[in-house]
Coordinates of C-alpha atoms in Angstrom, one line a residue:
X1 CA -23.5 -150.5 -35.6
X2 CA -25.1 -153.6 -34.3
X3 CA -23.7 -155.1 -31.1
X4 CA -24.5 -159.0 -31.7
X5 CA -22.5 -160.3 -28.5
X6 CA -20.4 -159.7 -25.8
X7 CA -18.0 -162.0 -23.7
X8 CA -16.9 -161.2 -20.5
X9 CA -13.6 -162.9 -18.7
X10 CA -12.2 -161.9 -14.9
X11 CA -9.0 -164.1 -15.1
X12 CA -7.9 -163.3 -11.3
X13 CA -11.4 -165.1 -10.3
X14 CA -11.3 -167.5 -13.2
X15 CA -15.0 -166.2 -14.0
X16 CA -16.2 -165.5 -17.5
X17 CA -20.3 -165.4 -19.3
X18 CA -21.6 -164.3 -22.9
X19 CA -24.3 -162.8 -23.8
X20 CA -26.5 -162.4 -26.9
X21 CA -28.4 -159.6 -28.4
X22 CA -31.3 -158.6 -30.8
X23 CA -30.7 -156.3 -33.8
X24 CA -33.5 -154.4 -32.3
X25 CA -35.3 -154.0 -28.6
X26 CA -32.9 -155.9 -25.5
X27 CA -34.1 -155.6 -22.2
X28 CA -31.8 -156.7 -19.2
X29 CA -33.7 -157.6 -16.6
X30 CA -33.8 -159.2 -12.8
X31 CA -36.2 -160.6 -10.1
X32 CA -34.7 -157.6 -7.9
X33 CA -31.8 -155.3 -7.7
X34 CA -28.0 -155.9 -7.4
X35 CA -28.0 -158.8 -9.5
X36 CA -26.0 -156.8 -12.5
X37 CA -28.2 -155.1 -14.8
X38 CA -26.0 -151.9 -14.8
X39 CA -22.9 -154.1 -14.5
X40 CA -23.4 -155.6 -17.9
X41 CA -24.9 -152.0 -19.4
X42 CA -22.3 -150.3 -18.3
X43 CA -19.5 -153.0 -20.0
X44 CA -21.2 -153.0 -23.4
X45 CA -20.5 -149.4 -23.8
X46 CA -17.3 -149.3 -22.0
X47 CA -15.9 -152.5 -24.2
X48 CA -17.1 -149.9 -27.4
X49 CA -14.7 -146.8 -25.7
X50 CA -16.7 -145.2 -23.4
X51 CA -14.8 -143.6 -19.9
X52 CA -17.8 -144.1 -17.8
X53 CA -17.3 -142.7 -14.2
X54 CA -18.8 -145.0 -11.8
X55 CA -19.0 -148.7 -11.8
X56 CA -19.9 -150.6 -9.0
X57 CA -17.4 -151.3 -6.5
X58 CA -17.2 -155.2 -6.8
X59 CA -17.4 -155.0 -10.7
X60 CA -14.2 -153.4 -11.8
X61 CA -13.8 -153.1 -15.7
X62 CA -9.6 -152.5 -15.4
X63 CA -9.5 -156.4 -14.2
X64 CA -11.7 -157.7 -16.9
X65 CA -11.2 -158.7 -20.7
X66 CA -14.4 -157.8 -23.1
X67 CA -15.1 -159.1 -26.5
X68 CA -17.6 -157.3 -28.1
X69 CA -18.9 -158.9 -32.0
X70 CA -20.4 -156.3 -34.2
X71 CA -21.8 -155.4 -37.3
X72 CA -21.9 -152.5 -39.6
X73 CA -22.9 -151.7 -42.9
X74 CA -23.4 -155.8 -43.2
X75 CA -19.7 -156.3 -42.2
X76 CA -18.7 -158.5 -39.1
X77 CA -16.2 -157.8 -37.0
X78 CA -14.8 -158.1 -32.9
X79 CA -13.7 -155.2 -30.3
X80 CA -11.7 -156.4 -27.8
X81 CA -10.7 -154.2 -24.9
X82 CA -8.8 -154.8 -21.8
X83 CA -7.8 -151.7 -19.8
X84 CA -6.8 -149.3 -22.4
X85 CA -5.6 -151.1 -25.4
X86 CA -8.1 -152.3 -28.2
X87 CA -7.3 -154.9 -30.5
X88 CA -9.6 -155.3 -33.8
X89 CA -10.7 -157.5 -35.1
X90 CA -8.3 -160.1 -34.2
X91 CA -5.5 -157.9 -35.4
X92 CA -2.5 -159.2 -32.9
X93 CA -1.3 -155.4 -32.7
X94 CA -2.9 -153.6 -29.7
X95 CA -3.7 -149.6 -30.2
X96 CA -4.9 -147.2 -27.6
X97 CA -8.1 -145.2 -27.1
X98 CA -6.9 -142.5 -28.8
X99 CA -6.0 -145.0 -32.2
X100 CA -9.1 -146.5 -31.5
X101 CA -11.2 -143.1 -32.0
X102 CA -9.9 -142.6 -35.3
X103 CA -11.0 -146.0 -36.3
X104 CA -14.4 -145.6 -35.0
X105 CA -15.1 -142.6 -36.5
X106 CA -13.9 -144.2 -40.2
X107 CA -16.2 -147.1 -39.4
X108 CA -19.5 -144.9 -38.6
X109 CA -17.9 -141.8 -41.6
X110 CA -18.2 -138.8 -38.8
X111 CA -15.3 -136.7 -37.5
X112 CA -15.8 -134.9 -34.2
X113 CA -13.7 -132.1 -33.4
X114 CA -13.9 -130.2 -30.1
X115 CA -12.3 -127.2 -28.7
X116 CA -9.9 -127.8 -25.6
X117 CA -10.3 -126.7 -22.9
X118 CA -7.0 -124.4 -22.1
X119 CA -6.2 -123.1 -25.9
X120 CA -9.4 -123.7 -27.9
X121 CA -7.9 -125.1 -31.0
X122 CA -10.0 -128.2 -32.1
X123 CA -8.9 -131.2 -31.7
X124 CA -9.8 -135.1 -32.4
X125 CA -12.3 -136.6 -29.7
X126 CA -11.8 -139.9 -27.2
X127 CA -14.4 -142.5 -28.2
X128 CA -16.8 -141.1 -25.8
X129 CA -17.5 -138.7 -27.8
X130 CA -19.2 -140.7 -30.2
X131 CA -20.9 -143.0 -28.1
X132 CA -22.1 -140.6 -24.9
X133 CA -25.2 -139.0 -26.5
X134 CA -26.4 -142.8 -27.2
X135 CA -26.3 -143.7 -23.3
X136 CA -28.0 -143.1 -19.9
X137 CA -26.0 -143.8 -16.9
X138 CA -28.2 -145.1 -13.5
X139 CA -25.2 -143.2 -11.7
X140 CA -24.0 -140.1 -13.0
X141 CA -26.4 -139.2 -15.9
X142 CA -29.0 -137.4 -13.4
X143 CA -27.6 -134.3 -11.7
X144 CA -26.4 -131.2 -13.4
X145 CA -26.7 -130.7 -17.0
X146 CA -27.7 -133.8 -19.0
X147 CA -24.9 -135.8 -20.4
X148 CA -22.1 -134.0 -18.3
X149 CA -20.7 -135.9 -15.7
X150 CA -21.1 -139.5 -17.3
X151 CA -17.3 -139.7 -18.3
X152 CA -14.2 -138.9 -18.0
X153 CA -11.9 -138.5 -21.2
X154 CA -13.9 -135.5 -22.1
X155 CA -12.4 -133.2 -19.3
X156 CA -9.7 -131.7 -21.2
X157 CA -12.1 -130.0 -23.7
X158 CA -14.3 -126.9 -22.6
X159 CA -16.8 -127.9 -20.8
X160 CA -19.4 -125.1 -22.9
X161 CA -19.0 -127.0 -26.0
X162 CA -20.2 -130.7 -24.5
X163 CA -22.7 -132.1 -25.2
X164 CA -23.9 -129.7 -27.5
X165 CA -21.2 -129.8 -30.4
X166 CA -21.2 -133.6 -30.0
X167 CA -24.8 -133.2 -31.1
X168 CA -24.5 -131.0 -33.8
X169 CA -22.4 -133.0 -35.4
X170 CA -24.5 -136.6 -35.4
X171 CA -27.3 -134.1 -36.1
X172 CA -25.3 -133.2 -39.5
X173 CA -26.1 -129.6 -38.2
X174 CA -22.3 -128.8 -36.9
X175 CA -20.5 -125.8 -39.1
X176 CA -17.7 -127.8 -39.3
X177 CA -18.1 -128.2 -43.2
X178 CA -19.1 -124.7 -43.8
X179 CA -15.7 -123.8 -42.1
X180 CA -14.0 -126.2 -44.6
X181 CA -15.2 -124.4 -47.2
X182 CA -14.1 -121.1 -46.0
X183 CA -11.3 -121.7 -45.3
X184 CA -10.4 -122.9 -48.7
X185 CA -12.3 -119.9 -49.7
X186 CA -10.0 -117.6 -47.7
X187 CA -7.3 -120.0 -49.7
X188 CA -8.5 -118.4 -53.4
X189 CA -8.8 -115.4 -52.2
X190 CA -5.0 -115.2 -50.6
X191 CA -4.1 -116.5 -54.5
X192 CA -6.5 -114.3 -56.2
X193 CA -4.9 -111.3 -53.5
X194 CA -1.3 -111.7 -54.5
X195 CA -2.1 -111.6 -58.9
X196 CA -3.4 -108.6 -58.0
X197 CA -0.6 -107.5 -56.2
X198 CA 1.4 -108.6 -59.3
X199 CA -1.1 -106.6 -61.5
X200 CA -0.9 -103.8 -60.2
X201 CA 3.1 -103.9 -60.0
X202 CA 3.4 -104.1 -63.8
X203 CA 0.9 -101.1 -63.9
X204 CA 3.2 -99.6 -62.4
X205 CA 5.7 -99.8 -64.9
X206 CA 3.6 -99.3 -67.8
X207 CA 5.3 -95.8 -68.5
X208 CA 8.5 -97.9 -68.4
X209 CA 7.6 -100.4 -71.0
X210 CA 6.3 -97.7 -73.0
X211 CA 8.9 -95.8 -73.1
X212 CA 11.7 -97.8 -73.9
X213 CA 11.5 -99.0 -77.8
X214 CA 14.0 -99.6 -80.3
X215 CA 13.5 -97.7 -84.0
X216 CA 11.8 -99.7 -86.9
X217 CA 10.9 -99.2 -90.5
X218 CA 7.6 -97.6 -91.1
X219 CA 4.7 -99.9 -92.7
X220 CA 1.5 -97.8 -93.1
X221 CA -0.8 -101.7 -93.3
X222 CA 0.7 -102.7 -89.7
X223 CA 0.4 -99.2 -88.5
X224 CA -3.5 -99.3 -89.4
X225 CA -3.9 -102.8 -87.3
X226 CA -2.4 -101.0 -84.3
X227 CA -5.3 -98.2 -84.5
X228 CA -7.6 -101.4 -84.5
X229 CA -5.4 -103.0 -81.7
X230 CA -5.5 -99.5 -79.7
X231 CA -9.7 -99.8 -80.0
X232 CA -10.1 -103.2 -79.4
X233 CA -8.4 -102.4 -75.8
X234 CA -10.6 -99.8 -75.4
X235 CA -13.7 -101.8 -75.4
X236 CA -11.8 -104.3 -73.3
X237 CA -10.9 -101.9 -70.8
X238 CA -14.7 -100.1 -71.3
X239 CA -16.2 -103.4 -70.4
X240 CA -14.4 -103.8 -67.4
X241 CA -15.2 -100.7 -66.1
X242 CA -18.9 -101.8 -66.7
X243 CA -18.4 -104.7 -64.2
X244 CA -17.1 -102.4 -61.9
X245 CA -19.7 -100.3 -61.6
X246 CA -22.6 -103.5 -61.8
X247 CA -20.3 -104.7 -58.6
X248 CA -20.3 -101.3 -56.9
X249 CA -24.0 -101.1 -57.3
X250 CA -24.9 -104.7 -56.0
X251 CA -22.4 -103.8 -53.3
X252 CA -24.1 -100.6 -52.2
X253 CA -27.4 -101.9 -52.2
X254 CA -26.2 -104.6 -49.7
X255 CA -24.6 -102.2 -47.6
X256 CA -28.0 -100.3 -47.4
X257 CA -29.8 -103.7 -46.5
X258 CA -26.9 -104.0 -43.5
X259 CA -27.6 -101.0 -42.6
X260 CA -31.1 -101.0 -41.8
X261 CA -30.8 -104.3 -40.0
X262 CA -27.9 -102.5 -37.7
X263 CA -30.3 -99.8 -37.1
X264 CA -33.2 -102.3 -36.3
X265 CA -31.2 -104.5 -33.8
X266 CA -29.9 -101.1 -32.2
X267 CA -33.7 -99.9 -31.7
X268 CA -34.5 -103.8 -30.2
X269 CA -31.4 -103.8 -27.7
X270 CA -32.9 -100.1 -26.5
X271 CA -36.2 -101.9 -26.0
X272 CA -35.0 -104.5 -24.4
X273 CA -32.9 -102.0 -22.3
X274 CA -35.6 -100.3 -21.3
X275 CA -37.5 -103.4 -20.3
X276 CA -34.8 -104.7 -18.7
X277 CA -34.7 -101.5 -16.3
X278 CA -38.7 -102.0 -15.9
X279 CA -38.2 -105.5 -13.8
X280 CA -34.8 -103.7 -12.1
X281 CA -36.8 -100.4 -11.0
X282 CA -40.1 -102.6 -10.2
X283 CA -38.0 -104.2 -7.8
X284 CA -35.6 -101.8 -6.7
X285 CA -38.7 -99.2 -5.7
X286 CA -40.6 -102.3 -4.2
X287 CA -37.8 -103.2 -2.2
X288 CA -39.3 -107.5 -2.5
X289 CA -37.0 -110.1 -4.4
X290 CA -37.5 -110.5 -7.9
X291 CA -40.3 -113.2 -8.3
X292 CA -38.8 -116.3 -10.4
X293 CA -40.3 -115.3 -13.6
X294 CA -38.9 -111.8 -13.2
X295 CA -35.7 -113.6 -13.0
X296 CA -36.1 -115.5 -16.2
X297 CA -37.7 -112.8 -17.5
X298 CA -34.5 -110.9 -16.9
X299 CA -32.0 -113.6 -17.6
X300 CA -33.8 -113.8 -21.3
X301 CA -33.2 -110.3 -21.2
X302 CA -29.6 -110.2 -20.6
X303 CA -29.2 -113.5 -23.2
X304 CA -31.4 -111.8 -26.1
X305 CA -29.0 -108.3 -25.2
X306 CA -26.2 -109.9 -26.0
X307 CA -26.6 -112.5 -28.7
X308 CA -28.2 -109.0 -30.5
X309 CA -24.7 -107.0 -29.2
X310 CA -22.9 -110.0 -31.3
X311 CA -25.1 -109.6 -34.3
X312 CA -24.5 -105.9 -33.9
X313 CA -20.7 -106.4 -33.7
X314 CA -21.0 -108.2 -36.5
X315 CA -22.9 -106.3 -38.8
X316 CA -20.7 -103.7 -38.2
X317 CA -18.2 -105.6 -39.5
X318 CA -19.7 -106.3 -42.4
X319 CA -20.6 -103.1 -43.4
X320 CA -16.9 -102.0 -42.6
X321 CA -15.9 -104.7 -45.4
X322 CA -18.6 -103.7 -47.8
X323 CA -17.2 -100.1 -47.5
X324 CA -13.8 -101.3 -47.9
X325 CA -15.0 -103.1 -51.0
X326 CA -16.2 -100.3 -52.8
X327 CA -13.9 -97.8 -52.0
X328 CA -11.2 -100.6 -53.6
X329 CA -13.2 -101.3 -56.9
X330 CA -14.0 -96.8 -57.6
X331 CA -9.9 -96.8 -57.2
X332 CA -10.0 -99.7 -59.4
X333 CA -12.8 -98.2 -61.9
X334 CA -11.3 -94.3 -62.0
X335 CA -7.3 -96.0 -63.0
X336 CA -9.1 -98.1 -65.6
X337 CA -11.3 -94.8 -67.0
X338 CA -7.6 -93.4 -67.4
X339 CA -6.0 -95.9 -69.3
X340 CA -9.5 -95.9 -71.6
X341 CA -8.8 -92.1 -72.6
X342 CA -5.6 -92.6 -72.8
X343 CA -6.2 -95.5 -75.4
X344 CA -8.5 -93.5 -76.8
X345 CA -6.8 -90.5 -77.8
X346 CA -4.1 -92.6 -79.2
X347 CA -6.5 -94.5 -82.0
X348 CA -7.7 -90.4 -82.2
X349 CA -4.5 -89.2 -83.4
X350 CA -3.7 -92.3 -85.3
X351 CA -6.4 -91.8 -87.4
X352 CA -4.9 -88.6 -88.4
X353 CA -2.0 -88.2 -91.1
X354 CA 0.8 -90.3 -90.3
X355 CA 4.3 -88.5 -89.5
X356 CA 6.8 -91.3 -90.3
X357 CA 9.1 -90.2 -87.3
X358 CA 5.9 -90.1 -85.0
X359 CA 5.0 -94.0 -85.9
X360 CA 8.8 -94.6 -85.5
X361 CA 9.3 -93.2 -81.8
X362 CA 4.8 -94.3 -80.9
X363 CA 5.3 -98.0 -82.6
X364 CA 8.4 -99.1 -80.3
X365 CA 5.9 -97.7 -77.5
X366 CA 3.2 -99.7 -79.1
X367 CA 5.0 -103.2 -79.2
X368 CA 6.4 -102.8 -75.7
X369 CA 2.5 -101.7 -75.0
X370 CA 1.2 -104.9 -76.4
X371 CA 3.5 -107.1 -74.0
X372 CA 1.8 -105.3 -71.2
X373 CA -1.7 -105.7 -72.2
X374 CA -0.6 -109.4 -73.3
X375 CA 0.5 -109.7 -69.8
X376 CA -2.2 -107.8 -67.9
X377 CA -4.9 -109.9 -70.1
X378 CA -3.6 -113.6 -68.9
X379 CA -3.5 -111.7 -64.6
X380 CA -7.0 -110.8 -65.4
X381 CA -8.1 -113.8 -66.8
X382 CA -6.5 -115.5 -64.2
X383 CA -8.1 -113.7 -61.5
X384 CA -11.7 -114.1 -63.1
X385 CA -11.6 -117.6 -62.5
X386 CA -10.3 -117.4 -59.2
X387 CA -13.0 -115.1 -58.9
X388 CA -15.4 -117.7 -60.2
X389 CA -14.2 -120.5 -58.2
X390 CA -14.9 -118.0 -55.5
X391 CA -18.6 -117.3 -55.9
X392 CA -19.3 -121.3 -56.5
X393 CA -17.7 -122.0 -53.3
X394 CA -19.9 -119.4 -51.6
X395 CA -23.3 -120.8 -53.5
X396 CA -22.1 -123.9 -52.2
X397 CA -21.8 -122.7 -48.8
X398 CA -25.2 -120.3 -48.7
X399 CA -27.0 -123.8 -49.9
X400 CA -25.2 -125.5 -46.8
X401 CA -26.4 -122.8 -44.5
X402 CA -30.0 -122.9 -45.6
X403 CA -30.3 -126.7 -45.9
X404 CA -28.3 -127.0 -42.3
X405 CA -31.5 -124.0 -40.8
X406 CA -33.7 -126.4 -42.3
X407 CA -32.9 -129.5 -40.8
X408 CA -32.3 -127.2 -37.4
X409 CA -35.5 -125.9 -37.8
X410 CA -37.2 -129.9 -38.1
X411 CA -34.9 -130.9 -35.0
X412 CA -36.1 -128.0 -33.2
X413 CA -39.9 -128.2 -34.6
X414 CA -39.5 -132.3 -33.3
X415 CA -38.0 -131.5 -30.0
X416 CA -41.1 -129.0 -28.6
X417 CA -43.5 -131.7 -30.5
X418 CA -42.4 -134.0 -28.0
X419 CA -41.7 -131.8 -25.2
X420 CA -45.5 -130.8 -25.3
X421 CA -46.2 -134.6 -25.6
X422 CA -44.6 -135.7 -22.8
X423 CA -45.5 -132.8 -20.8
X424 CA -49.1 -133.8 -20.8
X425 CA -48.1 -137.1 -19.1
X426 CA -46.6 -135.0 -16.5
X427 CA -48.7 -131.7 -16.0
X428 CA -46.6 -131.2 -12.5
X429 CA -43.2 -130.6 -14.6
X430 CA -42.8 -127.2 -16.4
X431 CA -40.7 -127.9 -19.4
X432 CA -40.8 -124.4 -20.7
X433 CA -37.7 -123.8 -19.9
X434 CA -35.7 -126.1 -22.0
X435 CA -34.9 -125.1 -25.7
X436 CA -33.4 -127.3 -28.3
X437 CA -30.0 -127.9 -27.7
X438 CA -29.9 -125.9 -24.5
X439 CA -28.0 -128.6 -22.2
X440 CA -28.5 -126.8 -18.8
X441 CA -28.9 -127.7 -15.3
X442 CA -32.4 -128.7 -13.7
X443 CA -33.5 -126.8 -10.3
X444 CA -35.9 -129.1 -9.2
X445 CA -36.1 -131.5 -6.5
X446 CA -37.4 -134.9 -5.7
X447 CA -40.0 -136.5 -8.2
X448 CA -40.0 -133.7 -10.6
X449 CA -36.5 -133.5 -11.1
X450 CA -35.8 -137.0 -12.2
X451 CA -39.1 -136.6 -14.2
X452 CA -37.8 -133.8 -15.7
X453 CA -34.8 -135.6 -16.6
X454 CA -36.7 -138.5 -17.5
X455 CA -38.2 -136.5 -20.5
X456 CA -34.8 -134.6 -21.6
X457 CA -33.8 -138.1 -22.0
X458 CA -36.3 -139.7 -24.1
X459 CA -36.6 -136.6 -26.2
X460 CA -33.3 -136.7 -27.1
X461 CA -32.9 -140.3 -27.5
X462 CA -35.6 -140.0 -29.6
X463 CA -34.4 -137.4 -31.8
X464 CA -31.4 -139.4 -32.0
X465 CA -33.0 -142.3 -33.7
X466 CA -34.8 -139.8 -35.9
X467 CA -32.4 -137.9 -36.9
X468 CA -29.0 -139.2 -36.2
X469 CA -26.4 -139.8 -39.4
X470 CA -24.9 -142.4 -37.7
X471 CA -26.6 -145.9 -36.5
X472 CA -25.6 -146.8 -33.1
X473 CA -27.4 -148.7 -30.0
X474 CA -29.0 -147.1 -27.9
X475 CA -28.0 -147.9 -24.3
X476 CA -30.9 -146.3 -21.7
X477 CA -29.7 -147.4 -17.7
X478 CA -32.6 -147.8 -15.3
X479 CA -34.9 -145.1 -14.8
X480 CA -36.5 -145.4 -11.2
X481 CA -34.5 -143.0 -9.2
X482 CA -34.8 -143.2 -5.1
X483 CA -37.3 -140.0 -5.1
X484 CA -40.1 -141.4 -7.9
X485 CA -44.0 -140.6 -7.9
X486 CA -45.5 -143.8 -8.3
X487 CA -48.3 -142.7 -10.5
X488 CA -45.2 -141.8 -13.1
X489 CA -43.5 -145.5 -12.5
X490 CA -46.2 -147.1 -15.2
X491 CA -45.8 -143.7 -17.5
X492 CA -42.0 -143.7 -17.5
X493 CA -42.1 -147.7 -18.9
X494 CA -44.8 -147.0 -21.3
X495 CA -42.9 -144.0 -23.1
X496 CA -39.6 -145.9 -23.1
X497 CA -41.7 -148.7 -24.9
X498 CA -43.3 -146.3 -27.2
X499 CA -40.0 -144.0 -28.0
X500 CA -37.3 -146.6 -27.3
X501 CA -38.1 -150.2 -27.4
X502 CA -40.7 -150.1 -30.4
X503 CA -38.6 -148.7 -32.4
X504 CA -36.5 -151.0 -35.4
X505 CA -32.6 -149.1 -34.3
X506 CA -30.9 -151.6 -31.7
X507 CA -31.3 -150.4 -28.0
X508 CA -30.6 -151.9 -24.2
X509 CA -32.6 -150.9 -21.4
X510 CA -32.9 -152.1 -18.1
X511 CA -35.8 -152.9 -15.5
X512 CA -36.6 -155.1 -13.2
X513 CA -38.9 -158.2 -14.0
X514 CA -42.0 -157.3 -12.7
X515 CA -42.1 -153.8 -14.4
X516 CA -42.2 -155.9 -17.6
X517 CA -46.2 -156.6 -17.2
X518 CA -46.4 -152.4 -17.7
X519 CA -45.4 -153.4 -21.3
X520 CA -47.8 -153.2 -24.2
X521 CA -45.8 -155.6 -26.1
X522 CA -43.5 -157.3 -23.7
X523 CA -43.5 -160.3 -26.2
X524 CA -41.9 -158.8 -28.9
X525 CA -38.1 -157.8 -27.6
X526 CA -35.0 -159.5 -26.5
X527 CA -34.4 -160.7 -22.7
X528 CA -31.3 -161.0 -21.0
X529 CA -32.1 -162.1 -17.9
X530 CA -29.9 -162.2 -14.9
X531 CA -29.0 -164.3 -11.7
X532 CA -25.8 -163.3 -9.4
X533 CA -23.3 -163.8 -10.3
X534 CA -23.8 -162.8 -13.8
X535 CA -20.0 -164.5 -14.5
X536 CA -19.5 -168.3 -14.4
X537 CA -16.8 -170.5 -13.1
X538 CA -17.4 -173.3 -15.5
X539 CA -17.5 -171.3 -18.3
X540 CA -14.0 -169.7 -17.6
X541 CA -11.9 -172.5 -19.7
X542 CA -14.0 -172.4 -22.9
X543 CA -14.5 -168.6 -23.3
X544 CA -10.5 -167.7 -21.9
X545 CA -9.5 -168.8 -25.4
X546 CA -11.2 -165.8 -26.9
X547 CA -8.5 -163.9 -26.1
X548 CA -5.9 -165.6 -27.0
X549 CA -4.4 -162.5 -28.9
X550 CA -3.6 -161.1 -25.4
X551 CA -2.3 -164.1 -23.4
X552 CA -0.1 -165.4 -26.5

């Protein structure tokens, strides 16, 4: 999405301004503070959906009309928002935020779904769930965990999911597909689940329809097809008994593979047990506080113990189902190896001289027999595609898996490039403690926190227009917090050049005029520059007829 203007109208103080923007680098810009930089930011995002928390106290949003004109996918089209309706391109009916969502993510073809925060069940995001990862707030955007207190709307889902799942799904790295495909997985085997059910019912019975028969006239010539009848169901039968036992072996050597990994991820968690206790008794015999790195050292600990007690959970799981599995199919194989002697022993004795009263009383058997077989043949048939379908849906989803760890791995591979990048132009930050999408409070104070925030930005933003599945502006609030180091003031403008403004996606960032000479290329992007009052009287009557849809 390309945001190509915006129009701005307070109609209590009969003010109103547009502005224009590049399809690429904008910078909003001012001879000094307070003359609405953030002001207009802030309403370009919150005209697209976003709740953001703070505005300043003479610029409130509730009391203005916005009219944003965009373009996507080399369609043009207007967002107009006043309070908390949206009308769309100059549809006359209004909808609300939650409507509006559900257009938005149609328009950019990705559906975020996060858990709430009371039951967990997913549910269908606000808008800010789309647009937050793509903005910096000046206000809100640098204490705690990135990205967490820049809204509102998202309070009502748990907190632990945000913004990490938001991420994972522009990323194209969410499970959210995979889960799809289980679940329609889980589906086939439900239908595959109750033919057996029905299979095994009408085994049952087989005595039944065996034994009931009505007398017939002898024919030697059909009595010799039902010999060959008898022995072509034998080889049936014999064949699936072969697949039995190719599925209990490929079954069992799986179950050995899980477990020797249970085993190995029991003999890590006792190592990392017994280190563990090493840092506790160091300190406990010592009697001095555990040093910071003990701490982390310990807290690593404590994380790698338990995701390993979840893998272990799992596995055991797994091998429970594996058992399960092949205690099923010998049930399944040893009825089948019955039903082959059985079959058998009645070509045997057919072979033999024929006793007319014998064919009379075995031929009735034999017909209501053939229903049977007739009968299980179609169940199994039916269950052998279901079967099929089965297996393709679970190549489809192992392919998923390994192409979704191999884009994870890239992300991840691109995120430490950069950390190690930046961190060079800041040797007094230690990043080592941030992992790819590990959104986590910072500790420091002063210039090195908002440095360090600085960089979790840009590598973000970064990887966002690198590897995002969905094009949308990137909005990037000013940077120079209250605490800065001035030797950092001409690095921070030079890596938002480099990362941000250089690059061909659409993006807004704000500074002040004179940190425009730290640019390498200040001639090549958009300015909007700004004098208070950024709205204008005399401009009130000609752009108050944009929104005609909401006065008429």
């Amino acid at each position: 999405m390309i945001i190509k203007k915006i129009i701005i109208v307070d109609s209590n103080y009969q003010e109103a301004n547009t502005f224009d923007f590049s399809p690429k680098a904008n910078v909003i810009t001012a001879q000094k503070n307070t003359q609405g930089k953030s002001c207009l930011l802030k309403s370009i995002y919150f005209a697209l959906g976003l709740d953001i928390k703070t505005f300043k106290e003479d610029w409130q949003p509730t009391k203005k009309m916005f009219k944003v004109f965009y373009e996507h996918n080399n369609k043009e089209g207007t967002i107009i928002r006043y309070k908390d309706r949206i009308w769309l391109d100059n549809n006359p009916d209004s909808i609300d935020l939650k409507e509006y969502s559900k257009w938005l993510s149609s328009l950019l073809n990705l559906k975020i779904k996060l858990p709430l925060k009371n039951t967990d069940e997913y549910d269908e995001v606000y808008p800010s769930a789309y647009i937050l990862p793509f903005y910096v707030d000046q206000d809100n955007s640098w204490s705690g965990a990135i990205y967490k207190n820049v809204v509102n709307e998202l309070g009502a889902y748990n907190s632990t999911y945000i913004p990490k799942n938001m991420f994972e799904y522009i990323f194209k790295i969410s499970n959210e597909e995979i889960m799809q495909l289980e679940e329609e997985q889980n589906q086939l085997n439900n239908e595959k689940g109750s033919l057996i059910i029905r299979k095994n019912s009408i085994q049952e019975l087989k005595d039944k329809f065996i034994s009931d028969a009505e007398p017939i006239v002898f024919d030697e010539e059909e009595a010799k097809e039902y010999i060959k009848k008898y022995l072509y169901y034998s080889q049936r039968i014999s064949e699936k008994i072969q697949v039995k036992k190719n599925t209990i072996y490929d079954l069992e050597i799986k179950l050995d593979k899980l477990k020797l990994e249970l085993m190995e991820i029991e003999e890590i968690i006792n190592c990392i047990d017994t280190e563990y206790d090493e840092i506790k008794t160091r300190c406990k015999y010592c009697h001095s506080e555990l040093t910071i790195n003990q701490s982390i050292q310990r807290l690593k600990l404590s994380n790698n113990k338990y995701d390993l007690g979840l893998k272990k959970e799992q596995l055991k799981r797994n091998i429970a189902k594996v058992e399960e599995k092949i205690t099923n199919l010998l049930n399944e194989k040893a009825g089948l190896e019955e039903d082959y002697l059985n079959l058998l022993q009645i070509a045997e004795i057919r072979q033999k001289e024929y006793s007319l009263n014998e064919y009379i009383e075995n031929k009735a058997k034999s017909m209501t027999k053939d229903n049977y077989y007739k009968i299980e043949d179609k169940l199994s048939l039916d269950i052998s595609h279901l079967e099929d379908d089965i297996k393709n849906i679970q190549k489809i989803i192992n392919e998923k898996k390994k192409a979704q760890k191999s884009l994870q791995e890239r992300i991840a591979n691109s995120f430490e490039e950069l950390k190690t990048t930046l961190n060079a132009k800041f040797p007094n930050v230690n990043m080592t403690s941030h992992s790819f999408m590990e959104f986590r409070g910072i500790k420091n104070s002063g210039a090195t926190k908002n440095a360090e925030y600085f960089m979790l930005y840009i590598i973000y933003l970064k990887l966002l227009l690198d590897f995002s599945i969905i094009s949308f502006p990137i909005g990037l609030d000013s940077v120079i917090k209250d605490e800065v180091d001035e030797n950092n003031k001409n690095n921070f403008y030079k890596i938002i050049e480099k990362y941000i403004l250089k690059s061909d996606e659409q993006s807004f960032v704000v500074m002040l005029e004179d940190k425009i000479a730290t640019l390498e290329n200040p001639e090549n992007y958009h300015y909007i520059n700004l004098q208070k009052p950024i709205l204008k009287k005399d401009k009130y009557d000609e752009l108050i007829n944009e929104f005609a849809i909401i006065l008429e």
